[in-house]
Each structure stands twice: as C-alpha cells, then as structure tokens.
Tab-separated table of C-alpha atoms in Angstrom:
chain	number	residue	atom	x	y	z
C	12	UNK	CA	27.071	-87.236	61.134
C	13	UNK	CA	26.645	-83.484	60.900
C	14	UNK	CA	28.655	-83.353	57.686
C	15	UNK	CA	26.509	-86.074	56.151
C	16	UNK	CA	23.341	-84.141	57.029
C	17	UNK	CA	24.675	-80.979	55.463
C	18	UNK	CA	25.491	-82.886	52.317
C	19	UNK	CA	21.941	-84.245	52.048
C	20	UNK	CA	20.436	-80.802	52.623
C	21	UNK	CA	22.574	-79.240	49.921
C	22	UNK	CA	21.707	-82.057	47.524
C	23	UNK	CA	17.997	-81.593	48.222
C	24	UNK	CA	18.219	-77.855	47.649
C	25	UNK	CA	20.006	-78.418	44.372
C	26	UNK	CA	17.311	-80.843	43.261
C	27	UNK	CA	14.545	-78.309	44.076
C	28	UNK	CA	16.328	-75.598	42.130
C	29	UNK	CA	16.549	-77.871	39.105
C	30	UNK	CA	12.868	-78.884	39.404
C	31	UNK	CA	11.655	-75.301	39.712
C	32	UNK	CA	13.878	-74.192	36.848
C	33	UNK	CA	12.518	-76.910	34.581
C	34	UNK	CA	8.961	-76.073	35.682
C	35	UNK	CA	9.476	-72.386	35.014
C	36	UNK	CA	10.603	-73.166	31.484
C	37	UNK	CA	8.241	-75.999	30.530
C	38	UNK	CA	4.964	-74.826	32.081
C	39	UNK	CA	4.657	-71.585	30.024
C	40	UNK	CA	5.674	-73.512	26.916
C	41	UNK	CA	3.076	-76.200	27.688
C	42	UNK	CA	0.475	-73.529	28.395
C	43	UNK	CA	1.212	-71.768	25.125
C	44	UNK	CA	0.974	-75.056	23.263
C	45	UNK	CA	-2.363	-75.936	24.902
C	46	UNK	CA	-3.725	-72.440	24.171
C	47	UNK	CA	-2.690	-72.733	20.521
C	48	UNK	CA	-4.255	-76.188	20.279
C	49	UNK	CA	-7.528	-75.127	21.897
C	50	UNK	CA	-7.730	-71.912	19.841
C	51	UNK	CA	-7.200	-73.884	16.620
C	52	UNK	CA	-9.863	-76.399	17.559
C	53	UNK	CA	-12.203	-73.616	18.751
C	54	UNK	CA	-11.895	-71.723	15.483
C	55	UNK	CA	-12.345	-74.897	13.421
C	56	UNK	CA	-15.167	-76.465	15.408
C	57	UNK	CA	-17.164	-73.598	16.961
C	58	UNK	CA	-19.425	-71.572	14.599
C	59	UNK	CA	-18.355	-67.941	14.217
C	60	UNK	CA	-21.489	-66.539	15.833
C	61	UNK	CA	-20.686	-68.411	19.062
C	62	UNK	CA	-17.068	-67.306	19.231
C	63	UNK	CA	-16.114	-64.572	21.689
C	64	UNK	CA	-15.241	-61.187	20.271
C	65	UNK	CA	-14.424	-57.943	22.084
C	66	UNK	CA	-17.730	-56.378	23.074
C	67	UNK	CA	-19.689	-59.624	22.861
C	68	UNK	CA	-20.575	-59.703	26.550
C	69	UNK	CA	-21.269	-55.979	26.834
C	70	UNK	CA	-23.206	-56.138	23.557
C	71	UNK	CA	-25.273	-59.027	24.896
C	72	UNK	CA	-26.061	-57.109	28.088
C	73	UNK	CA	-27.007	-54.012	26.047
C	74	UNK	CA	-29.357	-56.083	23.876
C	75	UNK	CA	-30.987	-57.604	26.949
C	76	UNK	CA	-31.529	-54.188	28.524
C	77	UNK	CA	-32.829	-52.722	25.225
C	78	UNK	CA	-35.245	-55.618	24.859
C	79	UNK	CA	-36.472	-55.060	28.406
C	80	UNK	CA	-36.981	-51.335	27.693
C	81	UNK	CA	-38.872	-52.138	24.491
C	82	UNK	CA	-41.176	-54.561	26.296
C	83	UNK	CA	-41.806	-52.032	29.058
C	84	UNK	CA	-42.571	-49.267	26.575
C	85	UNK	CA	-44.923	-51.502	24.619
C	86	UNK	CA	-46.778	-52.253	27.841
C	87	UNK	CA	-46.790	-48.615	28.974
C	88	UNK	CA	-45.384	-46.166	26.416
C	89	UNK	CA	-44.353	-42.699	27.566
C	90	UNK	CA	-46.990	-40.342	26.184
C	91	UNK	CA	-46.176	-36.656	25.804
C	92	UNK	CA	-48.509	-33.784	25.050
C	93	UNK	CA	-47.879	-30.581	23.113
C	94	UNK	CA	-50.598	-28.078	22.324
C	95	UNK	CA	-50.716	-25.064	20.070
C	96	UNK	CA	-52.565	-23.109	17.418
C	97	UNK	CA	-50.383	-24.418	14.548
C	98	UNK	CA	-51.702	-21.654	12.326
C	99	UNK	CA	-49.890	-21.384	8.962
C	100	UNK	CA	-47.865	-24.385	10.025
C	101	UNK	CA	-44.161	-24.154	9.146
C	102	UNK	CA	-40.973	-26.104	9.787
C	103	UNK	CA	-40.581	-24.415	13.188
C	104	UNK	CA	-43.810	-26.084	14.335
C	105	UNK	CA	-42.659	-29.370	12.816
C	106	UNK	CA	-39.314	-29.200	14.608
C	107	UNK	CA	-41.057	-28.554	17.928
C	108	UNK	CA	-43.207	-31.644	17.320
C	109	UNK	CA	-40.108	-33.661	16.401
C	110	UNK	CA	-38.390	-32.683	19.647
C	111	UNK	CA	-41.533	-33.376	21.666
C	112	UNK	CA	-41.794	-36.859	20.143
C	113	UNK	CA	-38.163	-37.512	21.137
C	114	UNK	CA	-39.082	-36.876	24.789
C	115	UNK	CA	-41.341	-39.953	24.846
C	116	UNK	CA	-42.754	-42.770	22.747
C	117	UNK	CA	-46.080	-41.340	21.578
C	118	UNK	CA	-46.906	-37.714	20.789
C	119	UNK	CA	-50.398	-36.368	21.414
C	120	UNK	CA	-51.098	-32.901	20.009
C	121	UNK	CA	-53.757	-30.586	21.396
C	122	UNK	CA	-55.271	-28.256	18.787
C	123	UNK	CA	-56.559	-24.957	20.164
C	124	UNK	CA	-59.951	-24.053	18.583
C	125	UNK	CA	-60.613	-20.897	16.589
C	126	UNK	CA	-62.589	-19.196	19.373
C	127	UNK	CA	-59.725	-19.581	21.872
C	128	UNK	CA	-57.188	-18.221	19.374
C	129	UNK	CA	-59.441	-15.242	18.678
C	130	UNK	CA	-59.797	-14.573	22.416
C	131	UNK	CA	-56.109	-14.841	23.279
C	132	UNK	CA	-54.166	-13.907	20.133
C	133	UNK	CA	-56.389	-12.589	17.360
C	134	UNK	CA	-58.010	-14.130	14.266
C	135	UNK	CA	-56.373	-17.286	12.855
C	136	UNK	CA	-55.464	-17.401	9.172
C	137	UNK	CA	-56.551	-21.035	8.757
C	138	UNK	CA	-59.660	-22.554	10.263
C	139	UNK	CA	-59.642	-25.433	12.711
C	140	UNK	CA	-60.259	-28.158	10.124
C	141	UNK	CA	-57.406	-26.927	7.932
C	142	UNK	CA	-55.054	-26.754	10.904
C	143	UNK	CA	-56.044	-30.272	11.952
C	144	UNK	CA	-55.172	-31.662	8.509
C	145	UNK	CA	-51.772	-29.971	8.694
C	146	UNK	CA	-50.936	-31.360	12.148
C	147	UNK	CA	-52.116	-34.887	11.347
C	148	UNK	CA	-49.829	-34.952	8.293
C	149	UNK	CA	-46.674	-34.424	10.397
C	150	UNK	CA	-44.849	-37.753	10.642
C	151	UNK	CA	-44.037	-37.447	14.344
C	152	UNK	CA	-47.661	-36.946	15.460
C	153	UNK	CA	-49.518	-39.985	16.762
C	154	UNK	CA	-52.829	-38.479	17.881
C	155	UNK	CA	-54.639	-35.125	17.741
C	156	UNK	CA	-57.042	-33.838	20.406
C	157	UNK	CA	-59.306	-30.994	19.294
C	158	UNK	CA	-61.119	-28.261	21.219
C	159	UNK	CA	-58.468	-27.918	23.929
C	160	UNK	CA	-58.270	-24.768	26.104
C	161	UNK	CA	-55.513	-22.216	25.587
C	162	UNK	CA	-54.795	-22.310	29.318
C	163	UNK	CA	-53.790	-25.603	30.944
C	164	UNK	CA	-56.048	-25.486	33.972
C	165	UNK	CA	-55.688	-28.044	36.817
C	166	UNK	CA	-58.963	-29.645	35.716
C	167	UNK	CA	-57.794	-30.052	32.112
C	168	UNK	CA	-54.407	-31.339	33.249
C	169	UNK	CA	-56.135	-33.991	35.363
C	170	UNK	CA	-58.152	-34.988	32.304
C	171	UNK	CA	-54.948	-35.298	30.273
C	172	UNK	CA	-53.195	-37.410	32.905
C	173	UNK	CA	-56.121	-39.777	33.486
C	174	UNK	CA	-58.253	-39.993	30.343
C	175	UNK	CA	-55.446	-39.548	27.783
C	176	UNK	CA	-52.681	-41.154	29.924
C	177	UNK	CA	-50.276	-38.255	29.360
C	178	UNK	CA	-46.975	-38.435	31.229
C	179	UNK	CA	-45.430	-35.055	30.356
C	180	UNK	CA	-46.463	-31.673	28.968
C	181	UNK	CA	-43.989	-30.253	26.438
C	182	UNK	CA	-43.452	-26.706	25.185
C	183	UNK	CA	-40.674	-24.582	23.718
C	184	UNK	CA	-38.339	-22.374	25.746
C	185	UNK	CA	-40.145	-19.234	24.545
C	186	UNK	CA	-42.718	-17.842	27.004
C	187	UNK	CA	-46.407	-18.563	26.400
C	188	UNK	CA	-48.475	-15.957	28.223
C	189	UNK	CA	-52.205	-15.653	28.786
C	190	UNK	CA	-54.056	-12.360	28.162
C	191	UNK	CA	-53.564	-11.484	31.868
C	192	UNK	CA	-49.790	-11.972	31.556
C	193	UNK	CA	-49.532	-15.257	33.492
C	194	UNK	CA	-47.705	-18.383	32.304
C	195	UNK	CA	-50.042	-20.771	30.432
C	196	UNK	CA	-47.994	-23.753	31.680
C	197	UNK	CA	-47.631	-22.714	35.336
C	198	UNK	CA	-49.769	-25.572	36.687
C	199	UNK	CA	-47.907	-28.245	34.720
C	200	UNK	CA	-44.565	-26.873	35.962
C	201	UNK	CA	-45.762	-26.887	39.574
C	202	UNK	CA	-46.743	-30.559	39.231
C	203	UNK	CA	-43.299	-31.514	37.911
C	204	UNK	CA	-44.778	-32.841	34.663
C	205	UNK	CA	-43.344	-30.211	32.297
C	206	UNK	CA	-40.569	-30.738	29.740
C	207	UNK	CA	-38.995	-27.937	27.743
C	208	UNK	CA	-37.615	-28.151	24.191
C	209	UNK	CA	-35.684	-25.604	22.186
C	210	UNK	CA	-37.577	-23.129	20.079
C	211	UNK	CA	-36.639	-23.165	16.395
C	212	UNK	CA	-35.160	-19.761	15.718
C	213	UNK	CA	-35.334	-17.946	12.411
C	214	UNK	CA	-39.020	-18.431	11.697
C	215	UNK	CA	-42.392	-17.728	13.252
C	216	UNK	CA	-45.943	-17.162	12.087
C	217	UNK	CA	-45.401	-13.470	12.827
C	218	UNK	CA	-42.383	-13.377	10.532
C	219	UNK	CA	-44.256	-15.182	7.748
C	220	UNK	CA	-47.196	-12.761	7.953
C	221	UNK	CA	-44.708	-9.931	7.577
C	222	UNK	CA	-43.180	-11.558	4.506
C	223	UNK	CA	-46.628	-11.933	2.935
C	224	UNK	CA	-47.544	-8.315	3.560
C	225	UNK	CA	-44.262	-7.244	1.949
C	226	UNK	CA	-45.124	-9.453	-1.012
C	227	UNK	CA	-48.507	-7.761	-1.385
C	228	UNK	CA	-46.710	-4.446	-1.407
C	229	UNK	CA	-44.332	-5.254	-4.298
C	230	UNK	CA	-45.586	-8.187	-6.388
C	231	UNK	CA	-47.775	-7.158	-9.335
C	232	UNK	CA	-50.038	-10.182	-8.858
C	233	UNK	CA	-51.179	-8.604	-5.578
C	234	UNK	CA	-50.030	-4.978	-5.476
C	235	UNK	CA	-52.403	-3.908	-8.263
C	236	UNK	CA	-55.269	-4.583	-5.882
C	237	UNK	CA	-54.137	-2.098	-3.206
C	238	UNK	CA	-53.949	1.669	-3.065
C	239	UNK	CA	-50.758	3.762	-2.964
C	240	UNK	CA	-51.402	4.786	0.653
C	241	UNK	CA	-51.642	1.116	1.642
C	242	UNK	CA	-48.285	0.407	-0.005
C	243	UNK	CA	-46.751	3.301	1.922
C	244	UNK	CA	-48.246	1.985	5.157
C	245	UNK	CA	-46.882	-1.490	4.483
C	246	UNK	CA	-43.438	-0.074	3.761
C	247	UNK	CA	-43.441	1.772	7.073
C	248	UNK	CA	-44.738	-1.243	9.007
C	249	UNK	CA	-42.172	-3.742	7.672
C	250	UNK	CA	-38.943	-1.781	7.225
C	251	UNK	CA	-36.013	-1.365	9.534
C	252	UNK	CA	-35.775	2.410	9.393
C	253	UNK	CA	-39.510	3.177	9.182
C	254	UNK	CA	-38.777	5.856	6.607
C	255	UNK	CA	-41.391	6.969	4.109
C	256	UNK	CA	-40.832	5.741	0.557
C	257	UNK	CA	-41.966	7.468	-2.587
C	258	UNK	CA	-44.602	5.240	-4.176
C	259	UNK	CA	-45.399	7.613	-6.978
C	260	UNK	CA	-45.711	5.846	-10.301
C	261	UNK	CA	-42.714	7.643	-11.780
C	262	UNK	CA	-40.291	6.251	-9.141
C	263	UNK	CA	-41.200	2.571	-8.654
C	264	UNK	CA	-37.638	1.294	-9.047
C	265	UNK	CA	-36.255	3.595	-6.316
C	266	UNK	CA	-38.955	2.527	-3.894
C	267	UNK	CA	-38.475	-1.157	-4.688
C	268	UNK	CA	-34.693	-1.047	-4.220
C	269	UNK	CA	-35.049	0.826	-0.915
C	270	UNK	CA	-37.567	-1.670	0.341
C	271	UNK	CA	-35.411	-4.642	-0.578
C	272	UNK	CA	-32.475	-3.043	1.236
C	273	UNK	CA	-34.360	-2.211	4.447
C	274	UNK	CA	-36.707	-5.160	4.745
C	275	UNK	CA	-36.189	-7.386	7.781
C	276	UNK	CA	-35.578	-10.905	6.498
C	277	UNK	CA	-35.615	-14.333	8.101
C	278	UNK	CA	-32.906	-15.327	10.581
C	279	UNK	CA	-33.051	-18.955	9.493
C	280	UNK	CA	-29.621	-20.598	9.312
C	281	UNK	CA	-29.816	-24.062	7.687
C	282	UNK	CA	-27.482	-26.817	8.860
C	283	UNK	CA	-26.791	-30.327	7.619
C	284	UNK	CA	-27.818	-31.667	11.034
C	285	UNK	CA	-31.299	-30.187	10.649
C	286	UNK	CA	-31.787	-31.917	7.303
C	287	UNK	CA	-30.681	-35.237	8.825
C	288	UNK	CA	-33.115	-34.764	11.719
C	289	UNK	CA	-36.038	-34.281	9.324
C	290	UNK	CA	-35.064	-37.003	6.865
C	291	UNK	CA	-35.859	-40.658	7.535
C	292	UNK	CA	-33.170	-41.810	5.150
C	293	UNK	CA	-35.684	-43.901	3.238
C	294	UNK	CA	-34.342	-45.848	0.284
C	295	UNK	CA	-36.680	-47.156	-2.376
C	296	UNK	CA	-36.805	-50.904	-2.943
C	297	UNK	CA	-35.303	-51.883	-6.321
C	298	UNK	CA	-38.730	-53.003	-7.530
C	299	UNK	CA	-40.702	-50.164	-5.915
C	300	UNK	CA	-42.942	-47.942	-8.020
C	301	UNK	CA	-41.426	-44.479	-7.551
C	302	UNK	CA	-43.820	-41.561	-8.025
C	303	UNK	CA	-42.437	-38.082	-8.702
C	304	UNK	CA	-44.135	-34.743	-8.142
C	305	UNK	CA	-42.423	-31.355	-8.334
C	306	UNK	CA	-43.196	-27.748	-7.497
C	307	UNK	CA	-42.347	-24.839	-5.208
C	308	UNK	CA	-44.426	-26.063	-2.246
C	309	UNK	CA	-44.203	-22.565	-0.842
C	310	UNK	CA	-45.960	-21.711	2.419
C	311	UNK	CA	-46.799	-25.404	2.914
C	312	UNK	CA	-50.587	-25.709	3.215
C	313	UNK	CA	-53.569	-28.046	3.007
C	314	UNK	CA	-53.544	-28.068	-0.800
C	315	UNK	CA	-50.001	-29.444	-0.748
C	316	UNK	CA	-50.875	-32.057	1.873
C	317	UNK	CA	-53.854	-33.365	-0.058
C	318	UNK	CA	-52.087	-33.658	-3.413
C	319	UNK	CA	-49.033	-35.328	-1.798
C	320	UNK	CA	-51.329	-37.855	-0.137
C	321	UNK	CA	-52.994	-38.600	-3.448
C	322	UNK	CA	-49.630	-38.829	-5.226
C	323	UNK	CA	-48.339	-41.321	-2.640
C	324	UNK	CA	-51.372	-43.530	-3.317
C	325	UNK	CA	-50.206	-43.915	-6.935
C	326	UNK	CA	-47.147	-45.980	-5.988
C	327	UNK	CA	-44.814	-47.212	-3.256
C	328	UNK	CA	-42.296	-44.381	-2.879
C	329	UNK	CA	-42.964	-40.639	-3.217
C	330	UNK	CA	-40.121	-38.447	-4.487
C	331	UNK	CA	-40.685	-34.677	-4.358
C	332	UNK	CA	-38.724	-32.213	-6.488
C	333	UNK	CA	-38.314	-28.710	-5.041
C	334	UNK	CA	-37.614	-25.873	-7.457
C	335	UNK	CA	-34.946	-23.290	-6.657
C	336	UNK	CA	-35.774	-19.843	-5.295
C	337	UNK	CA	-34.512	-18.267	-8.530
C	338	UNK	CA	-36.790	-20.428	-10.709
C	339	UNK	CA	-39.823	-19.683	-8.551
C	340	UNK	CA	-39.131	-15.954	-8.420
C	341	UNK	CA	-38.662	-15.773	-12.194
C	342	UNK	CA	-42.050	-17.388	-12.786
C	343	UNK	CA	-44.053	-15.707	-9.999
C	344	UNK	CA	-42.448	-12.342	-9.343
C	345	UNK	CA	-40.723	-10.438	-6.496
C	346	UNK	CA	-40.715	-11.758	-2.907
C	347	UNK	CA	-41.703	-15.219	-4.043
C	348	UNK	CA	-41.188	-17.789	-2.807
C	349	UNK	CA	-42.083	-16.591	0.684
C	350	UNK	CA	-40.080	-19.453	2.198
C	351	UNK	CA	-36.605	-20.110	0.848
C	352	UNK	CA	-35.472	-23.456	-0.561
C	353	UNK	CA	-34.174	-24.906	2.711
C	354	UNK	CA	-37.269	-23.826	4.635
C	355	UNK	CA	-39.523	-25.393	2.017
C	356	UNK	CA	-37.422	-28.555	2.071
C	357	UNK	CA	-37.912	-29.013	5.832
C	358	UNK	CA	-41.673	-28.468	5.563
C	359	UNK	CA	-41.969	-31.106	2.839
C	360	UNK	CA	-39.708	-33.594	4.657
C	361	UNK	CA	-41.883	-33.315	7.777
C	362	UNK	CA	-44.880	-34.622	5.816
C	363	UNK	CA	-45.562	-38.310	6.462
C	364	UNK	CA	-46.482	-38.970	2.826
C	365	UNK	CA	-43.048	-37.916	1.507
C	366	UNK	CA	-40.161	-40.394	1.294
C	367	UNK	CA	-37.407	-38.305	-0.320
C	368	UNK	CA	-36.783	-34.805	-1.669
C	369	UNK	CA	-34.644	-33.491	-4.531
C	370	UNK	CA	-33.360	-30.087	-3.386
C	371	UNK	CA	-33.197	-27.725	-6.350
C	372	UNK	CA	-34.907	-29.949	-8.907
C	373	UNK	CA	-34.910	-28.761	-12.537
C	374	UNK	CA	-38.064	-27.191	-13.909
C	375	UNK	CA	-38.131	-29.425	-16.962
C	376	UNK	CA	-38.415	-33.167	-16.605
C	377	UNK	CA	-35.897	-35.097	-18.675
C	378	UNK	CA	-35.237	-38.707	-19.555
C	379	UNK	CA	-31.953	-38.491	-17.652
C	380	UNK	CA	-33.702	-37.366	-14.448
C	381	UNK	CA	-36.255	-40.174	-14.678
C	382	UNK	CA	-33.526	-42.747	-15.276
C	383	UNK	CA	-31.268	-41.452	-12.497
C	384	UNK	CA	-33.989	-41.739	-9.859
C	385	UNK	CA	-35.732	-44.758	-11.406
C	386	UNK	CA	-39.009	-42.822	-11.642
C	387	UNK	CA	-41.997	-44.879	-12.730
C	388	UNK	CA	-44.660	-42.171	-12.798
C	389	UNK	CA	-44.713	-38.356	-12.899
C	390	UNK	CA	-47.838	-36.687	-11.503
C	391	UNK	CA	-49.208	-33.166	-11.244
C	392	UNK	CA	-52.326	-31.705	-9.659
C	393	UNK	CA	-54.990	-29.767	-11.534
C	394	UNK	CA	-54.719	-26.809	-9.108
C	395	UNK	CA	-51.502	-24.820	-8.851
C	396	UNK	CA	-50.297	-21.238	-8.446
C	397	UNK	CA	-50.213	-20.875	-12.242
C	398	UNK	CA	-53.343	-22.837	-13.151
C	399	UNK	CA	-55.326	-19.597	-13.729
C	400	UNK	CA	-52.550	-17.978	-15.770
C	401	UNK	CA	-52.890	-19.352	-19.329
C	402	UNK	CA	-49.403	-18.314	-20.422
C	403	UNK	CA	-47.698	-19.721	-17.347
C	404	UNK	CA	-49.820	-22.861	-17.443
C	405	UNK	CA	-48.915	-23.475	-21.101
C	406	UNK	CA	-45.246	-23.228	-20.180
C	407	UNK	CA	-45.775	-25.611	-17.233
C	408	UNK	CA	-47.363	-28.223	-19.457
C	409	UNK	CA	-44.319	-28.176	-21.774
C	410	UNK	CA	-42.095	-29.046	-18.807
C	411	UNK	CA	-43.546	-32.558	-18.779
C	412	UNK	CA	-43.054	-33.392	-22.452
C	413	UNK	CA	-40.517	-36.171	-21.684
C	414	UNK	CA	-42.709	-38.212	-19.285
C	415	UNK	CA	-45.720	-37.637	-21.548
C	416	UNK	CA	-43.812	-39.020	-24.526
C	417	UNK	CA	-42.938	-42.110	-22.465
C	418	UNK	CA	-46.529	-42.483	-21.243
C	419	UNK	CA	-45.313	-41.906	-17.661
C	420	UNK	CA	-47.319	-38.768	-16.856
C	421	UNK	CA	-50.614	-38.575	-14.991
C	422	UNK	CA	-52.605	-35.503	-13.993
C	423	UNK	CA	-54.403	-35.893	-10.674
C	424	UNK	CA	-57.570	-34.101	-9.686
C	425	UNK	CA	-56.538	-31.819	-6.818
C	426	UNK	CA	-58.607	-32.609	-3.691
C	427	UNK	CA	-58.253	-29.010	-2.445
C	428	UNK	CA	-58.385	-25.684	-4.280
C	429	UNK	CA	-56.161	-23.932	-1.742
C	430	UNK	CA	-53.015	-22.248	-3.034
C	431	UNK	CA	-50.355	-19.994	-1.552
C	432	UNK	CA	-52.246	-17.054	-3.055
C	433	UNK	CA	-55.346	-18.097	-1.090
C	434	UNK	CA	-53.526	-17.630	2.210
C	435	UNK	CA	-51.876	-14.387	1.104
C	436	UNK	CA	-55.271	-12.962	0.129
C	437	UNK	CA	-56.695	-13.981	3.504
C	438	UNK	CA	-53.895	-12.110	5.239
C	439	UNK	CA	-54.401	-8.945	3.239
C	440	UNK	CA	-58.191	-9.033	3.548
C	441	UNK	CA	-57.819	-8.873	7.346
C	442	UNK	CA	-54.566	-6.912	7.323
C	443	UNK	CA	-55.330	-4.547	10.209
C	444	UNK	CA	-56.042	-7.384	12.631
C	445	UNK	CA	-52.862	-9.227	11.650
C	446	UNK	CA	-50.779	-6.057	11.899
C	447	UNK	CA	-52.058	-5.501	15.446
C	448	UNK	CA	-51.341	-9.117	16.324
C	449	UNK	CA	-47.880	-8.893	14.797
C	450	UNK	CA	-47.028	-5.765	16.795
C	451	UNK	CA	-47.636	-7.656	20.043
C	452	UNK	CA	-45.776	-10.752	18.879
C	453	UNK	CA	-42.758	-8.787	17.632
C	454	UNK	CA	-42.339	-7.245	21.084
C	455	UNK	CA	-42.456	-10.659	22.788
C	456	UNK	CA	-40.031	-12.178	20.248
C	457	UNK	CA	-37.544	-9.348	20.733
C	458	UNK	CA	-37.759	-9.933	24.490
C	459	UNK	CA	-37.092	-13.653	23.905
C	460	UNK	CA	-33.985	-12.992	21.800
C	461	UNK	CA	-32.594	-10.555	24.372
C	462	UNK	CA	-33.065	-12.868	27.362
C	463	UNK	CA	-32.628	-16.278	25.725
C	464	UNK	CA	-30.212	-18.864	27.095
C	465	UNK	CA	-28.766	-21.917	25.438
C	466	UNK	CA	-31.117	-24.886	25.452
C	467	UNK	CA	-29.863	-28.205	24.132
C	468	UNK	CA	-31.986	-29.447	21.242
C	469	UNK	CA	-33.308	-32.981	21.210
C-alpha cells in the first residue's frame, strides 16, 4: 500500500513539473502575442493624438498647472513697482525695467518729478513730460504713475499697496540714498515687500554726461563755442591722470591724442544673451507691410521715440537700421556717437514700436537691401542731426535714391524737434551743476564696484 502511494505522489509531482514548465514557456509567448496584437490594433485604430508617448502624462499635468496659474494671474496678477528719475534714459534703465517686469505680471513705474530730483540729486537734463514719454515707450512698462516722492515713506507705501494694488517694490542692487544718507527703500525692506534686481554695469547717466562733456571738448560742432580754459577744465575733469593738456592752437593734435588715450570709457561688455533678452524675436508675416527707417539713434531720446511711433503707423512691421560707429563718426566728428553700436541697439530694441533691428546697416539704401528684407516703404523724418547742415543733408538725401526711384520713399514730418545735439547743449549750458552732481555720483559708483557681490540677473 505504501509503495502504491509513493508511486502516485511521484506521478503527481511529475505532472506538476510538466504543467509548470509548459506554462512558463507558453504564457510569456501568449503575452507577447497579445501585446503585439493590441499594439497593432491600437496604432491602427486609435488616433495619434490619443496615443501614449513618453512625457504625455507629465506634460498633461504641467499644462493643467500652467492653465491654473494663468487663470489665477488673470484674476489677480502680481503687480510690481519700480520708481526712478529715468533722466537721459538708456539701456541700463530699460534692462532694470525688463528685470522688474520678470518679477511679476504687470510693471508699474513711478516717475519722480523735477522738483524732487532737484532737491535730492541736482537738475535733471530732461523735463518730466519728456521723461514720461521715454518710460511709456519701453515695451515692458504697463503703467506710469507721476509725481511720486523720492523717498518711499510708510504713507506712500500704503497708498501703493492699497490704491495701486502693488505686491512688491523693485530696485537694483546699487544703493539708493536720501540726502541724509539713509536708504530710500528701508521701509519696503522692513515690510518684506522688496525685491532686488541686478544693476546693469557699464553705463549710467553719470557716465553719459561725462561722455558728452568730452565731446564738447573735442568736436568742432561744439568746441568752437567754448573757451580754451573751459577745454582745459574739461580735460582735467574727465581724464584718468588729471594732467594739464596744452590746448594752444599750435598743438591741437597732441592734446587730442592725449585725451583719447587717458579718457575713461564705458565698461559695457555686450553679450549675445543680452541681445536675446531685449529682442522679441518678431517675424514679419509674409504679407505684412514692412517699414524701414535708419539712422544712428544716438543717445536715444524723445525725438527718436516720436518718429519711430509715426513710422510704425505707416505699416505692420517696423525695421530699424542702425549705422556703424565708424559711419557715424565720419559724418559727425570725434566722440560721436556717444553710445556705441551695441548700446544703441539695446536702446532701440527696448522701444515698443520697434519689431526688428539691422545691426550695422549700410548708409546707402539699395535694391538688394530692400529685396532681402522685403521692405515695402522707406521713411525718414524731417528733423535729424544733419538737417541744419546743407552739405551733410544733401549727402543724406542721395542715400535714398534707390527707394525714391521705386516710389518707395516717404518723408515724415517729425513730431519733435529734439536731437542729440539738443541734449548735449543742455548739458553744457548747465555744466557746473552737472559736474558737481557727477562728482558725487562717481564716488558712490566707485563704492558700489568695490563692494559689489554677484547678483543673479532675471
């Protein structure tokens, strides 16, 4: 009996081994076959947009969260506030505004009035209305508040947070001090509503004033109006060694070469990233009417803003051609342009009326240039740096012979009579006040460069 039972047990074990062996072989094969069959049917029957792909689920979740954030920000956008004088507005101001806008959804700019600037810093070069036009033309600015105090008092901060629904106050990493030496943003920092952005190095209003005073010293268009002793004073004020130069009429070349060698120039270092940050990457529609306007656009000012606005109204896409530093200097003389090509490019790109810029555009318009960029209309304002110089103006008119021959040229009445020379003359007319202001600012800027730390730029 025992032997019979052992036989049955062994037989049963053998049967189980066979079953499990067959299962181990057939089940994976059957599974592979079913997977192949379902995959084939899935690919043939299910539309591609419904098929699973790596990242589909995570992409779906990301889109849901982004949509939620968009709806929340439409209901209650993050509003940030940046104030300033924005006198002789340059690409450093524009970059600060760009970074401030990146902190939130809407940028509100507070414009300090002339009387406050005079009290705290000295006389402004441009009046309040001119400065307002400049700020409003920056493409990152959503709203401008005028007549704001230089100091952010608790009362004014409360007004910003309640009436204007401001969430954060933004300023650069350079110190902003009141006449008594205290921090102008101390109250905002104490409330935890302050955000800091990186200052744009290499340019400042102080630096630009210095460049203009050096221009007045050397360029015949301006230097003929000043006395020899004033030239000597300017040389001493804006040279590295502060040595006296011989400005006697029999040694002009020696003085000029010494000044060029010892003059303190801009620290601006252009990068491709900066150009990308300022450019929107706009591409003209194939059927768009492309309007072209060219020039130096040096020391970007209200006259430039107004003519660019008018040029943009002539079509759908505004293309701006910037002349090289060499071309501008050859036509206008030493120390011009005041801003180099890359600096001028950033100032123009920051303007909301401009869609694209040609960096280093040729002086003379050609059929090839118009064809390459599909230009429909070439425009020029009636007011320019050379409009009062008959010889230079005659040469400028010849530059547009190609578009004129094709009936593609239009001269626009300039809405403003301001030119770069207008601002330079303002600076020199009040030179003593600006020199005193510069002396204070230079000291604070040197202190900033000595104590600065790395701040990540937005």
